[in-house]
Amino acid sequence: MFPNVARIQPPKRTRIYFFSDVHLGLDTPERERSKERMLLRFLDTIKRDAEQVFIAGDLFDFWFEYRSVIPSGHVRVLGKLAELTDAGVRITFLAGNHDFWLKSFFPKQLGVEVSLEPIERNLYGKRFFLHHGDGLLRNDTGYRMLKSVLRNRVSIFLFSLVHPDITGMIARWSSRTSRQHTGKKTYEGNDMVDFARQKIREGFDVVVMGHNHQPHVERFQNGTYINLGDWIDEHTYAVFDGRRITLKTFRANEKRERRG
């Protein structure tokens, strides 16, 4: 008779992670490799306990997808996302202002859900509202007009008729224009905080956004607003354990909680 040996139980997947604004493809090859390695370490770290992962926009600095062609590069990150979904992690990709031309590649090839619109989700009894954060500045009418043109179905169809190399150049121009336009705006964050406050008044418990690359936590009487920061300089992300959402900074093998 063999002694009773307790079965090793797999870790429970109970945590929900959020990150945004990686902007893969933005920088020099050396900086991109460093950023990619950091992101891959992060995804490896959360693989054991992640129930869900939300990418809140701008994973890529630009992305345009054809029926059978996608931009070159980023294969390690794409493979890692597929590895997580194969392991049972539910991943949702909310389009940002740099990667909104998403079609079927992510759901069909990687098992990643795609949303082109803000997400409302009930998570462990808490109402979450996810928005990339673009177009919320009150005086940002120019960007909202550009967004309506670029996301128009007719525009997307016309772009799909153009050779991928030319579309890539147009996408890079669009990415650069969006970044320059955003950079000219004064981001006090008040408009985004006001937007989050209004959503909490509407009954949401947590509002999660990105876009302005400024990690921030604002706790109201009836809810919480978190801005996820970025993965260019900050390497910040949020984690929800079923009761409380916190903003943390990832440093290789270290996870540090930010105050707020």
PDB file of C-alpha atoms in Angstrom:
ATOM      1  CA  MET A   1       0.000   0.000   0.000  1.00  0.00           C
ATOM      2  CA  PHE A   2       1.301   3.396  -0.942  1.00  0.00           C
ATOM      3  CA  PRO A   3       0.846   6.134   1.647  1.00  0.00           C
ATOM      4  CA  ASN A   4      -1.842   8.625   0.930  1.00  0.00           C
ATOM      5  CA  VAL A   5      -0.323  11.455  -0.994  1.00  0.00           C
ATOM      6  CA  ALA A   6      -2.281  14.652  -1.292  1.00  0.00           C
ATOM      7  CA  ARG A   7      -2.965  15.509  -4.866  1.00  0.00           C
ATOM      8  CA  ILE A   8      -1.290  18.640  -6.072  1.00  0.00           C
ATOM      9  CA  GLN A   9      -4.114  20.951  -7.001  1.00  0.00           C
ATOM     10  CA  PRO A  10      -3.610  23.462  -9.783  1.00  0.00           C
ATOM     11  CA  PRO A  11      -3.732  27.072  -8.584  1.00  0.00           C
ATOM     12  CA  LYS A  12      -7.153  28.637  -8.614  1.00  0.00           C
ATOM     13  CA  ARG A  13      -7.638  31.226 -11.311  1.00  0.00           C
ATOM     14  CA  THR A  14      -9.326  34.028  -9.422  1.00  0.00           C
ATOM     15  CA  ARG A  15      -7.485  37.196 -10.393  1.00  0.00           C
ATOM     16  CA  ILE A  16      -8.398  39.572 -13.192  1.00  0.00           C
ATOM     17  CA  TYR A  17      -5.629  41.656 -14.768  1.00  0.00           C
ATOM     18  CA  PHE A  18      -5.751  44.867 -16.789  1.00  0.00           C
ATOM     19  CA  PHE A  19      -3.037  46.619 -18.796  1.00  0.00           C
ATOM     20  CA  SER A  20      -2.827  48.974 -21.773  1.00  0.00           C
ATOM     21  CA  ASP A  21      -0.635  51.179 -23.947  1.00  0.00           C
ATOM     22  CA  VAL A  22       2.272  48.878 -24.722  1.00  0.00           C
ATOM     23  CA  HIS A  23       2.641  50.423 -28.201  1.00  0.00           C
ATOM     24  CA  LEU A  24       4.585  47.532 -29.703  1.00  0.00           C
ATOM     25  CA  GLY A  25       6.529  48.778 -32.730  1.00  0.00           C
ATOM     26  CA  LEU A  26       6.905  52.347 -31.490  1.00  0.00           C
ATOM     27  CA  ASP A  27      10.599  52.546 -30.675  1.00  0.00           C
ATOM     28  CA  THR A  28      14.079  51.414 -31.730  1.00  0.00           C
ATOM     29  CA  PRO A  29      14.693  47.658 -32.131  1.00  0.00           C
ATOM     30  CA  GLU A  30      16.737  47.572 -28.911  1.00  0.00           C
ATOM     31  CA  ARG A  31      14.075  49.298 -26.818  1.00  0.00           C
ATOM     32  CA  GLU A  32      11.348  47.209 -28.418  1.00  0.00           C
ATOM     33  CA  ARG A  33      13.146  43.969 -27.513  1.00  0.00           C
ATOM     34  CA  SER A  34      13.518  45.146 -23.925  1.00  0.00           C
ATOM     35  CA  LYS A  35       9.854  46.123 -23.723  1.00  0.00           C
ATOM     36  CA  GLU A  36       8.783  42.832 -25.281  1.00  0.00           C
ATOM     37  CA  ARG A  37      10.872  40.806 -22.817  1.00  0.00           C
ATOM     38  CA  MET A  38       9.313  42.680 -19.893  1.00  0.00           C
ATOM     39  CA  LEU A  39       5.787  42.083 -21.210  1.00  0.00           C
ATOM     40  CA  LEU A  40       6.473  38.380 -21.792  1.00  0.00           C
ATOM     41  CA  ARG A  41       7.768  38.021 -18.215  1.00  0.00           C
ATOM     42  CA  PHE A  42       4.630  39.706 -16.949  1.00  0.00           C
ATOM     43  CA  LEU A  43       2.356  37.398 -18.943  1.00  0.00           C
ATOM     44  CA  ASP A  44       4.300  34.383 -17.695  1.00  0.00           C
ATOM     45  CA  THR A  45       3.928  35.629 -14.119  1.00  0.00           C
ATOM     46  CA  ILE A  46       0.152  36.021 -14.263  1.00  0.00           C
ATOM     47  CA  LYS A  47      -0.481  32.809 -16.184  1.00  0.00           C
ATOM     48  CA  ARG A  48      -0.873  30.718 -13.019  1.00  0.00           C
ATOM     49  CA  ASP A  49      -3.608  32.710 -11.290  1.00  0.00           C
ATOM     50  CA  ALA A  50      -5.258  34.800 -14.036  1.00  0.00           C
ATOM     51  CA  GLU A  51      -8.895  34.059 -14.707  1.00  0.00           C
ATOM     52  CA  GLN A  52      -9.227  36.935 -17.156  1.00  0.00           C
ATOM     53  CA  VAL A  53      -6.986  39.531 -18.771  1.00  0.00           C
ATOM     54  CA  PHE A  54      -8.220  42.792 -20.271  1.00  0.00           C
ATOM     55  CA  ILE A  55      -5.980  44.670 -22.709  1.00  0.00           C
ATOM     56  CA  ALA A  56      -7.441  48.178 -22.641  1.00  0.00           C
ATOM     57  CA  GLY A  57      -6.142  49.395 -25.999  1.00  0.00           C
ATOM     58  CA  ASP A  58      -2.947  50.324 -27.839  1.00  0.00           C
ATOM     59  CA  LEU A  59      -1.178  46.999 -27.484  1.00  0.00           C
ATOM     60  CA  PHE A  60       0.354  47.981 -30.828  1.00  0.00           C
ATOM     61  CA  ASP A  61       1.507  51.351 -32.062  1.00  0.00           C
ATOM     62  CA  PHE A  62      -0.401  50.539 -35.233  1.00  0.00           C
ATOM     63  CA  TRP A  63      -2.367  47.589 -36.532  1.00  0.00           C
ATOM     64  CA  PHE A  64      -4.219  47.038 -39.777  1.00  0.00           C
ATOM     65  CA  GLU A  65      -5.558  43.595 -40.512  1.00  0.00           C
ATOM     66  CA  TYR A  66      -6.474  42.072 -43.872  1.00  0.00           C
ATOM     67  CA  ARG A  67      -8.468  38.904 -44.369  1.00  0.00           C
ATOM     68  CA  SER A  68      -5.266  36.855 -44.729  1.00  0.00           C
ATOM     69  CA  VAL A  69      -2.469  39.327 -43.873  1.00  0.00           C
ATOM     70  CA  ILE A  70      -1.404  40.875 -40.561  1.00  0.00           C
ATOM     71  CA  PRO A  71       1.508  43.224 -39.763  1.00  0.00           C
ATOM     72  CA  SER A  72       4.870  41.512 -39.398  1.00  0.00           C
ATOM     73  CA  GLY A  73       6.569  41.201 -36.031  1.00  0.00           C
ATOM     74  CA  HIS A  74       5.412  40.759 -32.434  1.00  0.00           C
ATOM     75  CA  VAL A  75       5.223  36.977 -32.902  1.00  0.00           C
ATOM     76  CA  ARG A  76       6.436  36.207 -29.369  1.00  0.00           C
ATOM     77  CA  VAL A  77       3.718  38.328 -27.807  1.00  0.00           C
ATOM     78  CA  LEU A  78       1.057  36.895 -30.097  1.00  0.00           C
ATOM     79  CA  GLY A  79       2.237  33.388 -29.269  1.00  0.00           C
ATOM     80  CA  LYS A  80       2.166  34.137 -25.543  1.00  0.00           C
ATOM     81  CA  LEU A  81      -1.423  35.376 -25.766  1.00  0.00           C
ATOM     82  CA  ALA A  82      -2.371  32.129 -27.515  1.00  0.00           C
ATOM     83  CA  GLU A  83      -0.530  30.180 -24.804  1.00  0.00           C
ATOM     84  CA  LEU A  84      -2.604  31.886 -22.119  1.00  0.00           C
ATOM     85  CA  THR A  85      -5.923  31.280 -23.849  1.00  0.00           C
ATOM     86  CA  ASP A  86      -4.930  27.642 -24.442  1.00  0.00           C
ATOM     87  CA  ALA A  87      -4.344  27.400 -20.682  1.00  0.00           C
ATOM     88  CA  GLY A  88      -7.887  28.602 -20.017  1.00  0.00           C
ATOM     89  CA  VAL A  89      -7.302  32.316 -19.445  1.00  0.00           C
ATOM     90  CA  ARG A  90     -10.008  34.489 -20.970  1.00  0.00           C
ATOM     91  CA  ILE A  91      -8.461  37.493 -22.749  1.00  0.00           C
ATOM     92  CA  THR A  92     -10.397  40.497 -24.030  1.00  0.00           C
ATOM     93  CA  PHE A  93      -8.737  43.081 -26.274  1.00  0.00           C
ATOM     94  CA  LEU A  94     -10.420  46.501 -26.255  1.00  0.00           C
ATOM     95  CA  ALA A  95      -9.314  48.473 -29.295  1.00  0.00           C
ATOM     96  CA  GLY A  96      -7.428  51.717 -28.679  1.00  0.00           C
ATOM     97  CA  ASN A  97      -6.775  54.680 -30.935  1.00  0.00           C
ATOM     98  CA  HIS A  98      -3.658  53.018 -32.417  1.00  0.00           C
ATOM     99  CA  ASP A  99      -4.957  49.497 -33.021  1.00  0.00           C
ATOM    100  CA  PHE A 100      -8.658  49.789 -33.758  1.00  0.00           C
ATOM    101  CA  TRP A 101      -8.464  48.113 -37.186  1.00  0.00           C
ATOM    102  CA  LEU A 102      -9.008  44.688 -35.650  1.00  0.00           C
ATOM    103  CA  LYS A 103     -10.873  41.948 -37.492  1.00  0.00           C
ATOM    104  CA  SER A 104     -10.893  38.172 -37.047  1.00  0.00           C
ATOM    105  CA  PHE A 105      -7.239  37.257 -36.451  1.00  0.00           C
ATOM    106  CA  PHE A 106      -7.298  37.582 -32.669  1.00  0.00           C
ATOM    107  CA  PRO A 107     -10.498  35.598 -32.007  1.00  0.00           C
ATOM    108  CA  LYS A 108      -9.916  32.946 -34.667  1.00  0.00           C
ATOM    109  CA  GLN A 109      -6.174  32.370 -34.352  1.00  0.00           C
ATOM    110  CA  LEU A 110      -5.430  33.336 -30.746  1.00  0.00           C
ATOM    111  CA  GLY A 111      -8.723  32.817 -28.943  1.00  0.00           C
ATOM    112  CA  VAL A 112      -8.721  36.464 -27.845  1.00  0.00           C
ATOM    113  CA  GLU A 113     -12.033  38.308 -27.726  1.00  0.00           C
ATOM    114  CA  VAL A 114     -12.065  41.690 -29.466  1.00  0.00           C
ATOM    115  CA  SER A 115     -14.226  44.691 -28.636  1.00  0.00           C
ATOM    116  CA  LEU A 116     -14.284  47.858 -30.723  1.00  0.00           C
ATOM    117  CA  GLU A 117     -16.501  49.644 -28.208  1.00  0.00           C
ATOM    118  CA  PRO A 118     -16.238  50.314 -24.458  1.00  0.00           C
ATOM    119  CA  ILE A 119     -16.878  47.245 -22.329  1.00  0.00           C
ATOM    120  CA  GLU A 120     -19.413  46.825 -19.548  1.00  0.00           C
ATOM    121  CA  ARG A 121     -18.793  43.685 -17.507  1.00  0.00           C
ATOM    122  CA  ASN A 122     -19.962  42.230 -14.205  1.00  0.00           C
ATOM    123  CA  LEU A 123     -16.944  40.749 -12.403  1.00  0.00           C
ATOM    124  CA  TYR A 124     -17.500  39.019  -9.065  1.00  0.00           C
ATOM    125  CA  GLY A 125     -20.578  41.137  -8.454  1.00  0.00           C
ATOM    126  CA  LYS A 126     -18.873  44.433  -9.315  1.00  0.00           C
ATOM    127  CA  ARG A 127     -19.894  46.494 -12.337  1.00  0.00           C
ATOM    128  CA  PHE A 128     -16.858  47.419 -14.452  1.00  0.00           C
ATOM    129  CA  PHE A 129     -16.700  49.977 -17.259  1.00  0.00           C
ATOM    130  CA  LEU A 130     -13.658  49.794 -19.542  1.00  0.00           C
ATOM    131  CA  HIS A 131     -12.840  52.588 -21.993  1.00  0.00           C
ATOM    132  CA  HIS A 132      -9.498  53.165 -23.706  1.00  0.00           C
ATOM    133  CA  GLY A 133      -9.842  56.844 -22.806  1.00  0.00           C
ATOM    134  CA  ASP A 134      -9.436  58.477 -26.210  1.00  0.00           C
ATOM    135  CA  GLY A 135     -11.776  61.262 -27.279  1.00  0.00           C
ATOM    136  CA  LEU A 136     -12.838  62.217 -23.758  1.00  0.00           C
ATOM    137  CA  LEU A 137     -11.239  65.664 -23.622  1.00  0.00           C
ATOM    138  CA  ARG A 138     -13.990  68.239 -23.928  1.00  0.00           C
ATOM    139  CA  ASN A 139     -12.043  70.292 -26.482  1.00  0.00           C
ATOM    140  CA  ASP A 140     -10.875  67.266 -28.465  1.00  0.00           C
ATOM    141  CA  THR A 141     -13.362  67.704 -31.325  1.00  0.00           C
ATOM    142  CA  GLY A 142     -10.633  67.363 -33.972  1.00  0.00           C
ATOM    143  CA  TYR A 143      -9.632  63.924 -32.752  1.00  0.00           C
ATOM    144  CA  ARG A 144     -13.249  62.782 -32.527  1.00  0.00           C
ATOM    145  CA  MET A 145     -13.736  63.776 -36.177  1.00  0.00           C
ATOM    146  CA  LEU A 146     -10.555  61.915 -37.200  1.00  0.00           C
ATOM    147  CA  LYS A 147     -11.695  58.880 -35.209  1.00  0.00           C
ATOM    148  CA  SER A 148     -15.091  58.823 -36.929  1.00  0.00           C
ATOM    149  CA  VAL A 149     -13.394  58.900 -40.348  1.00  0.00           C
ATOM    150  CA  LEU A 150     -10.765  56.245 -39.626  1.00  0.00           C
ATOM    151  CA  ARG A 151     -13.258  53.868 -38.009  1.00  0.00           C
ATOM    152  CA  ASN A 152     -15.815  54.303 -40.750  1.00  0.00           C
ATOM    153  CA  ARG A 153     -16.644  51.011 -42.497  1.00  0.00           C
ATOM    154  CA  VAL A 154     -16.240  52.626 -45.908  1.00  0.00           C
ATOM    155  CA  SER A 155     -12.751  53.883 -44.992  1.00  0.00           C
ATOM    156  CA  ILE A 156     -11.738  50.466 -43.685  1.00  0.00           C
ATOM    157  CA  PHE A 157     -13.035  48.797 -46.858  1.00  0.00           C
ATOM    158  CA  LEU A 158     -11.103  51.232 -49.061  1.00  0.00           C
ATOM    159  CA  PHE A 159      -7.917  50.669 -47.061  1.00  0.00           C
ATOM    160  CA  SER A 160      -8.375  46.921 -47.480  1.00  0.00           C
ATOM    161  CA  LEU A 161      -8.077  47.353 -51.261  1.00  0.00           C
ATOM    162  CA  VAL A 162      -4.630  48.922 -50.931  1.00  0.00           C
ATOM    163  CA  HIS A 163      -1.377  46.928 -50.834  1.00  0.00           C
ATOM    164  CA  PRO A 164      -0.377  46.097 -47.214  1.00  0.00           C
ATOM    165  CA  ASP A 165       2.931  47.989 -47.506  1.00  0.00           C
ATOM    166  CA  ILE A 166       1.101  51.181 -48.481  1.00  0.00           C
ATOM    167  CA  THR A 167      -1.521  50.635 -45.799  1.00  0.00           C
ATOM    168  CA  GLY A 168       1.317  50.189 -43.307  1.00  0.00           C
ATOM    169  CA  MET A 169       2.715  53.592 -44.229  1.00  0.00           C
ATOM    170  CA  ILE A 170      -0.738  55.151 -43.860  1.00  0.00           C
ATOM    171  CA  ALA A 171      -1.216  53.403 -40.509  1.00  0.00           C
ATOM    172  CA  ARG A 172       2.143  54.696 -39.273  1.00  0.00           C
ATOM    173  CA  TRP A 173       1.184  58.200 -40.361  1.00  0.00           C
ATOM    174  CA  SER A 174      -2.141  57.827 -38.533  1.00  0.00           C
ATOM    175  CA  SER A 175      -0.337  56.592 -35.421  1.00  0.00           C
ATOM    176  CA  ARG A 176       2.149  59.469 -35.541  1.00  0.00           C
ATOM    177  CA  THR A 177      -0.639  62.011 -36.119  1.00  0.00           C
ATOM    178  CA  SER A 178      -2.670  60.646 -33.227  1.00  0.00           C
ATOM    179  CA  ARG A 179       0.343  60.767 -30.898  1.00  0.00           C
ATOM    180  CA  GLN A 180       1.296  64.315 -31.938  1.00  0.00           C
ATOM    181  CA  HIS A 181      -2.295  65.478 -31.602  1.00  0.00           C
ATOM    182  CA  THR A 182      -2.613  63.953 -28.152  1.00  0.00           C
ATOM    183  CA  GLY A 183       0.755  65.360 -27.125  1.00  0.00           C
ATOM    184  CA  LYS A 184      -0.419  68.904 -27.821  1.00  0.00           C
ATOM    185  CA  LYS A 185      -3.307  68.530 -25.388  1.00  0.00           C
ATOM    186  CA  THR A 186      -2.953  69.423 -21.753  1.00  0.00           C
ATOM    187  CA  TYR A 187      -3.669  66.228 -19.887  1.00  0.00           C
ATOM    188  CA  GLU A 188      -4.584  67.355 -16.419  1.00  0.00           C
ATOM    189  CA  GLY A 189      -6.647  64.186 -16.281  1.00  0.00           C
ATOM    190  CA  ASN A 190      -9.669  66.125 -15.040  1.00  0.00           C
ATOM    191  CA  ASP A 191     -11.832  65.268 -18.038  1.00  0.00           C
ATOM    192  CA  MET A 192     -11.103  61.570 -17.610  1.00  0.00           C
ATOM    193  CA  VAL A 193     -11.710  61.737 -13.865  1.00  0.00           C
ATOM    194  CA  ASP A 194     -14.980  63.600 -14.462  1.00  0.00           C
ATOM    195  CA  PHE A 195     -16.005  60.961 -17.002  1.00  0.00           C
ATOM    196  CA  ALA A 196     -15.217  58.196 -14.510  1.00  0.00           C
ATOM    197  CA  ARG A 197     -17.113  60.005 -11.751  1.00  0.00           C
ATOM    198  CA  GLN A 198     -20.184  60.218 -13.989  1.00  0.00           C
ATOM    199  CA  LYS A 199     -19.985  56.507 -14.808  1.00  0.00           C
ATOM    200  CA  ILE A 200     -19.828  55.697 -11.103  1.00  0.00           C
ATOM    201  CA  ARG A 201     -22.907  57.872 -10.568  1.00  0.00           C
ATOM    202  CA  GLU A 202     -24.606  55.728 -13.217  1.00  0.00           C
ATOM    203  CA  GLY A 203     -23.998  52.674 -11.061  1.00  0.00           C
ATOM    204  CA  PHE A 204     -20.591  51.324 -12.074  1.00  0.00           C
ATOM    205  CA  ASP A 205     -18.260  50.254  -9.286  1.00  0.00           C
ATOM    206  CA  VAL A 206     -14.976  50.440 -11.198  1.00  0.00           C
ATOM    207  CA  VAL A 207     -13.935  52.498 -14.246  1.00  0.00           C
ATOM    208  CA  VAL A 208     -10.715  51.445 -15.993  1.00  0.00           C
ATOM    209  CA  MET A 209      -9.005  53.501 -18.703  1.00  0.00           C
ATOM    210  CA  GLY A 210      -5.611  54.068 -20.296  1.00  0.00           C
ATOM    211  CA  HIS A 211      -4.591  56.343 -23.190  1.00  0.00           C
ATOM    212  CA  ASN A 212      -2.857  59.217 -21.376  1.00  0.00           C
ATOM    213  CA  HIS A 213       0.019  57.038 -20.065  1.00  0.00           C
ATOM    214  CA  GLN A 214      -0.379  58.463 -16.557  1.00  0.00           C
ATOM    215  CA  PRO A 215      -1.002  55.789 -13.902  1.00  0.00           C
ATOM    216  CA  HIS A 216      -3.595  57.048 -11.477  1.00  0.00           C
ATOM    217  CA  VAL A 217      -5.995  55.796  -8.802  1.00  0.00           C
ATOM    218  CA  GLU A 218      -8.988  57.841  -7.695  1.00  0.00           C
ATOM    219  CA  ARG A 219     -11.267  56.348  -5.071  1.00  0.00           C
ATOM    220  CA  PHE A 220     -14.724  57.882  -4.753  1.00  0.00           C
ATOM    221  CA  GLN A 221     -17.335  57.158  -2.133  1.00  0.00           C
ATOM    222  CA  ASN A 222     -19.149  54.669  -4.370  1.00  0.00           C
ATOM    223  CA  GLY A 223     -16.455  53.467  -6.737  1.00  0.00           C
ATOM    224  CA  THR A 224     -12.921  53.547  -8.094  1.00  0.00           C
ATOM    225  CA  TYR A 225     -11.276  54.999 -11.202  1.00  0.00           C
ATOM    226  CA  ILE A 226      -7.968  53.557 -12.360  1.00  0.00           C
ATOM    227  CA  ASN A 227      -5.796  54.750 -15.216  1.00  0.00           C
ATOM    228  CA  LEU A 228      -3.487  51.936 -16.244  1.00  0.00           C
ATOM    229  CA  GLY A 229      -0.481  54.041 -17.274  1.00  0.00           C
ATOM    230  CA  ASP A 230       1.680  52.397 -19.945  1.00  0.00           C
ATOM    231  CA  TRP A 231       4.377  49.841 -20.764  1.00  0.00           C
ATOM    232  CA  ILE A 232       6.747  52.326 -22.397  1.00  0.00           C
ATOM    233  CA  ASP A 233       8.084  53.810 -19.164  1.00  0.00           C
ATOM    234  CA  GLU A 234       5.776  52.828 -16.303  1.00  0.00           C
ATOM    235  CA  HIS A 235       5.096  49.065 -16.714  1.00  0.00           C
ATOM    236  CA  THR A 236       1.932  49.442 -14.669  1.00  0.00           C
ATOM    237  CA  TYR A 237      -1.124  47.220 -14.532  1.00  0.00           C
ATOM    238  CA  ALA A 238      -4.185  46.655 -12.357  1.00  0.00           C
ATOM    239  CA  VAL A 239      -5.333  43.483 -10.642  1.00  0.00           C
ATOM    240  CA  PHE A 240      -8.771  42.704  -9.198  1.00  0.00           C
ATOM    241  CA  ASP A 241      -8.976  39.941  -6.598  1.00  0.00           C
ATOM    242  CA  GLY A 242     -12.760  39.844  -6.397  1.00  0.00           C
ATOM    243  CA  ARG A 243     -12.972  42.485  -3.686  1.00  0.00           C
ATOM    244  CA  ARG A 244     -10.528  45.292  -4.422  1.00  0.00           C
ATOM    245  CA  ILE A 245      -8.712  46.570  -7.499  1.00  0.00           C
ATOM    246  CA  THR A 246      -5.137  47.822  -7.102  1.00  0.00           C
ATOM    247  CA  LEU A 247      -2.601  49.441  -9.409  1.00  0.00           C
ATOM    248  CA  LYS A 248       0.843  47.861  -9.441  1.00  0.00           C
ATOM    249  CA  THR A 249       4.198  48.254 -11.151  1.00  0.00           C
ATOM    250  CA  PHE A 250       5.924  45.246 -12.698  1.00  0.00           C
ATOM    251  CA  ARG A 251       9.691  45.074 -12.346  1.00  0.00           C
ATOM    252  CA  ALA A 252      11.050  41.771 -13.675  1.00  0.00           C
ATOM    253  CA  ASN A 253      10.243  39.318 -10.852  1.00  0.00           C
ATOM    254  CA  GLU A 254       8.859  41.989  -8.550  1.00  0.00           C
ATOM    255  CA  LYS A 255       5.308  43.311  -8.275  1.00  0.00           C
ATOM    256  CA  ARG A 256       4.957  46.501  -6.261  1.00  0.00           C
ATOM    257  CA  GLU A 257       1.660  48.025  -5.227  1.00  0.00           C
ATOM    258  CA  ARG A 258       1.151  51.697  -5.916  1.00  0.00           C
ATOM    259  CA  ARG A 259      -0.500  53.783  -3.274  1.00  0.00           C
ATOM    260  CA  GLY A 260      -3.915  55.164  -3.998  1.00  0.00           C
TER     261      GLY A 260
END
